[in-house]
Protein backbone atom coordinates (compact mmCIF):
# COMPACT_ATOMS: atom_id res chain seq x y z
CA UNK A 1 0.00 0.00 0.00
CA UNK A 2 1.56 3.27 -1.08
CA UNK A 3 0.20 6.70 -0.36
CA UNK A 4 1.78 10.00 -1.10
CA UNK A 5 1.40 13.62 -0.19
CA UNK A 6 2.87 16.41 -2.29
CA UNK A 7 4.23 19.67 -0.92
CA UNK A 8 5.77 22.55 -2.81
CA UNK A 9 9.26 21.50 -1.65
CA UNK A 10 9.49 17.70 -1.78
CA UNK A 11 7.50 14.53 -2.23
CA UNK A 12 6.66 12.46 0.83
CA UNK A 13 5.67 8.79 0.57
CA UNK A 14 4.85 6.08 3.06
CA UNK A 15 4.98 2.38 2.31
CA UNK A 16 3.79 -0.45 4.58
CA UNK A 17 6.31 -3.32 4.66
CA UNK A 18 5.53 -6.76 6.13
CA UNK A 19 8.55 -8.91 7.09
CA UNK A 20 8.73 -12.25 8.90
CA UNK A 21 5.85 -11.67 11.30
CA UNK A 22 6.52 -7.98 11.88
CA UNK A 23 5.78 -4.84 9.95
CA UNK A 24 7.47 -1.51 9.38
CA UNK A 25 6.82 1.68 7.49
CA UNK A 26 9.23 3.11 4.96
CA UNK A 27 9.03 6.90 5.08
CA UNK A 28 10.54 8.76 2.13
CA UNK A 29 10.94 12.53 1.97
CA UNK A 30 12.65 13.62 -1.20
CA UNK A 31 15.80 11.51 -1.56
CA UNK A 32 15.92 10.60 2.14
CA UNK A 33 14.22 7.63 3.77
CA UNK A 34 13.84 5.82 7.06
CA UNK A 35 12.34 2.47 7.96
CA UNK A 36 10.26 2.84 11.12
CA UNK A 37 9.04 0.15 13.50
CA UNK A 38 5.95 0.53 15.68
CA UNK A 39 7.81 2.37 18.46
CA UNK A 40 9.39 4.73 15.93
CA UNK A 41 5.98 5.52 14.39
CA UNK A 42 4.49 6.15 17.85
CA UNK A 43 7.36 8.52 18.71
CA UNK A 44 7.01 10.32 15.36
CA UNK A 45 3.25 10.78 15.84
CA UNK A 46 3.83 12.13 19.36
CA UNK A 47 6.53 14.56 18.20
CA UNK A 48 4.52 15.76 15.19
CA UNK A 49 1.46 16.24 17.40
CA UNK A 50 3.46 18.41 19.82
CA UNK A 51 4.84 20.47 16.93
CA UNK A 52 1.39 20.83 15.34
CA UNK A 53 0.02 22.18 18.63
CA UNK A 54 2.15 25.33 18.27
CA UNK A 55 1.90 25.85 14.50
CA UNK A 56 -0.24 28.58 12.98
CA UNK A 57 -2.91 28.57 11.86
CA UNK A 58 -4.15 26.56 14.83
CA UNK A 59 -6.31 23.47 14.51
CA UNK A 60 -9.88 24.78 14.00
CA UNK A 61 -11.99 25.00 17.17
CA UNK A 62 -15.01 23.53 15.39
CA UNK A 63 -15.61 20.40 13.34
CA UNK A 64 -15.79 21.15 9.61
CA UNK A 65 -18.78 19.67 7.79
CA UNK A 66 -16.74 19.89 4.56
CA UNK A 67 -14.03 17.52 5.75
CA UNK A 68 -14.27 13.75 6.00
CA UNK A 69 -12.98 12.39 9.32
CA UNK A 70 -11.87 8.91 10.29
CA UNK A 71 -14.39 7.72 12.88
CA UNK A 72 -13.31 5.31 15.60
CA UNK A 73 -16.10 2.79 16.21
CA UNK A 74 -16.73 2.07 19.91
CA UNK A 75 -13.42 3.56 21.11
CA UNK A 76 -11.82 2.55 24.37
CA UNK A 77 -12.04 5.32 26.95
CA UNK A 78 -11.12 5.95 30.56
CA UNK A 79 -12.12 8.80 32.88
CA UNK A 80 -10.93 9.88 36.31
CA UNK A 81 -11.00 13.01 38.47
CA UNK A 82 -8.12 15.41 37.91
CA UNK A 83 -5.92 15.25 41.03
CA UNK A 84 -5.35 19.02 41.27
CA UNK A 85 -8.55 20.63 39.97
CA UNK A 86 -12.31 20.20 39.64
CA UNK A 87 -11.84 18.71 36.19
CA UNK A 88 -12.49 15.28 34.78
CA UNK A 89 -9.65 13.73 32.80
CA UNK A 90 -11.03 11.85 29.80
CA UNK A 91 -8.75 9.57 27.78
CA UNK A 92 -9.87 8.38 24.33
CA UNK A 93 -8.03 5.74 22.29
CA UNK A 94 -7.52 6.16 18.55
CA UNK A 95 -6.19 3.00 16.89
CA UNK A 96 -3.80 5.08 14.77
CA UNK A 97 -2.78 7.97 17.00
CA UNK A 98 -2.93 6.24 20.38
CA UNK A 99 -4.37 7.62 23.60
CA UNK A 100 -5.24 11.31 23.97
CA UNK A 101 -6.12 12.88 27.31
CA UNK A 102 -8.39 15.86 27.91
CA UNK A 103 -8.91 17.71 31.21
CA UNK A 104 -12.52 18.87 31.04
CA UNK A 105 -13.66 21.44 33.65
CA UNK A 106 -16.73 20.47 35.68
CA UNK A 107 -19.09 22.73 33.70
CA UNK A 108 -17.83 21.32 30.42
CA UNK A 109 -18.18 17.75 31.72
CA UNK A 110 -21.80 18.48 32.69
CA UNK A 111 -22.50 19.90 29.20
CA UNK A 112 -20.88 16.82 27.64
CA UNK A 113 -23.02 14.53 29.82
CA UNK A 114 -26.20 16.40 28.88
CA UNK A 115 -25.28 16.51 25.20
CA UNK A 116 -24.55 12.79 25.09
CA UNK A 117 -27.83 12.07 26.90
CA UNK A 118 -29.75 14.09 24.26
CA UNK A 119 -28.09 12.19 21.40
CA UNK A 120 -28.68 8.83 23.08
CA UNK A 121 -32.36 9.70 23.58
CA UNK A 122 -32.64 10.80 19.94
CA UNK A 123 -31.15 7.49 18.73
CA UNK A 124 -33.45 5.48 21.02
CA UNK A 125 -36.48 7.42 19.76
CA UNK A 126 -35.46 7.01 16.12
CA UNK A 127 -34.87 3.28 16.55
CA UNK A 128 -38.01 2.77 18.62
CA UNK A 129 -36.10 1.49 21.65
CA UNK A 130 -37.87 1.49 25.03
CA UNK A 131 -37.21 4.45 27.32
PDB file of N, CA and C in Angstrom, residues 45-55:
ATOM      1  N   UNK A  45       4.591  10.208  15.680  1.00  0.00           N
ATOM      2  CA  UNK A  45       3.245  10.777  15.841  1.00  0.00           C
ATOM      3  C   UNK A  45       3.214  11.717  17.040  1.00  0.00           C
ATOM      4  N   UNK A  46       3.809  11.299  18.158  1.00  0.00           N
ATOM      5  CA  UNK A  46       3.827  12.127  19.363  1.00  0.00           C
ATOM      6  C   UNK A  46       4.583  13.436  19.126  1.00  0.00           C
ATOM      7  N   UNK A  47       5.740  13.354  18.467  1.00  0.00           N
ATOM      8  CA  UNK A  47       6.529  14.559  18.200  1.00  0.00           C
ATOM      9  C   UNK A  47       5.813  15.489  17.226  1.00  0.00           C
ATOM     10  N   UNK A  48       5.236  14.923  16.156  1.00  0.00           N
ATOM     11  CA  UNK A  48       4.522  15.756  15.190  1.00  0.00           C
ATOM     12  C   UNK A  48       3.299  16.407  15.820  1.00  0.00           C
ATOM     13  N   UNK A  49       2.623  15.688  16.708  1.00  0.00           N
ATOM     14  CA  UNK A  49       1.460  16.237  17.396  1.00  0.00           C
ATOM     15  C   UNK A  49       1.859  17.430  18.269  1.00  0.00           C
ATOM     16  N   UNK A  50       2.979  17.306  18.979  1.00  0.00           N
ATOM     17  CA  UNK A  50       3.460  18.407  19.820  1.00  0.00           C
ATOM     18  C   UNK A  50       3.840  19.615  18.975  1.00  0.00           C
ATOM     19  N   UNK A  51       4.469  19.377  17.833  1.00  0.00           N
ATOM     20  CA  UNK A  51       4.840  20.473  16.933  1.00  0.00           C
ATOM     21  C   UNK A  51       3.585  21.123  16.357  1.00  0.00           C
ATOM     22  N   UNK A  52       2.617  20.296  15.937  1.00  0.00           N
ATOM     23  CA  UNK A  52       1.386  20.834  15.340  1.00  0.00           C
ATOM     24  C   UNK A  52       0.630  21.719  16.324  1.00  0.00           C
ATOM     25  N   UNK A  53       0.729  21.408  17.613  1.00  0.00           N
ATOM     26  CA  UNK A  53       0.019  22.178  18.631  1.00  0.00           C
ATOM     27  C   UNK A  53       0.455  23.641  18.681  1.00  0.00           C
ATOM     28  N   UNK A  54       1.669  23.951  18.224  1.00  0.00           N
ATOM     29  CA  UNK A  54       2.152  25.332  18.269  1.00  0.00           C
ATOM     30  C   UNK A  54       2.201  26.002  16.898  1.00  0.00           C
ATOM     31  N   UNK A  55       1.886  25.267  15.842  1.00  0.00           N
ATOM     32  CA  UNK A  55       1.899  25.850  14.497  1.00  0.00           C
ATOM     33  C   UNK A  55       0.689  26.753  14.279  1.00  0.00           C
TER      34      UNK A  55
END
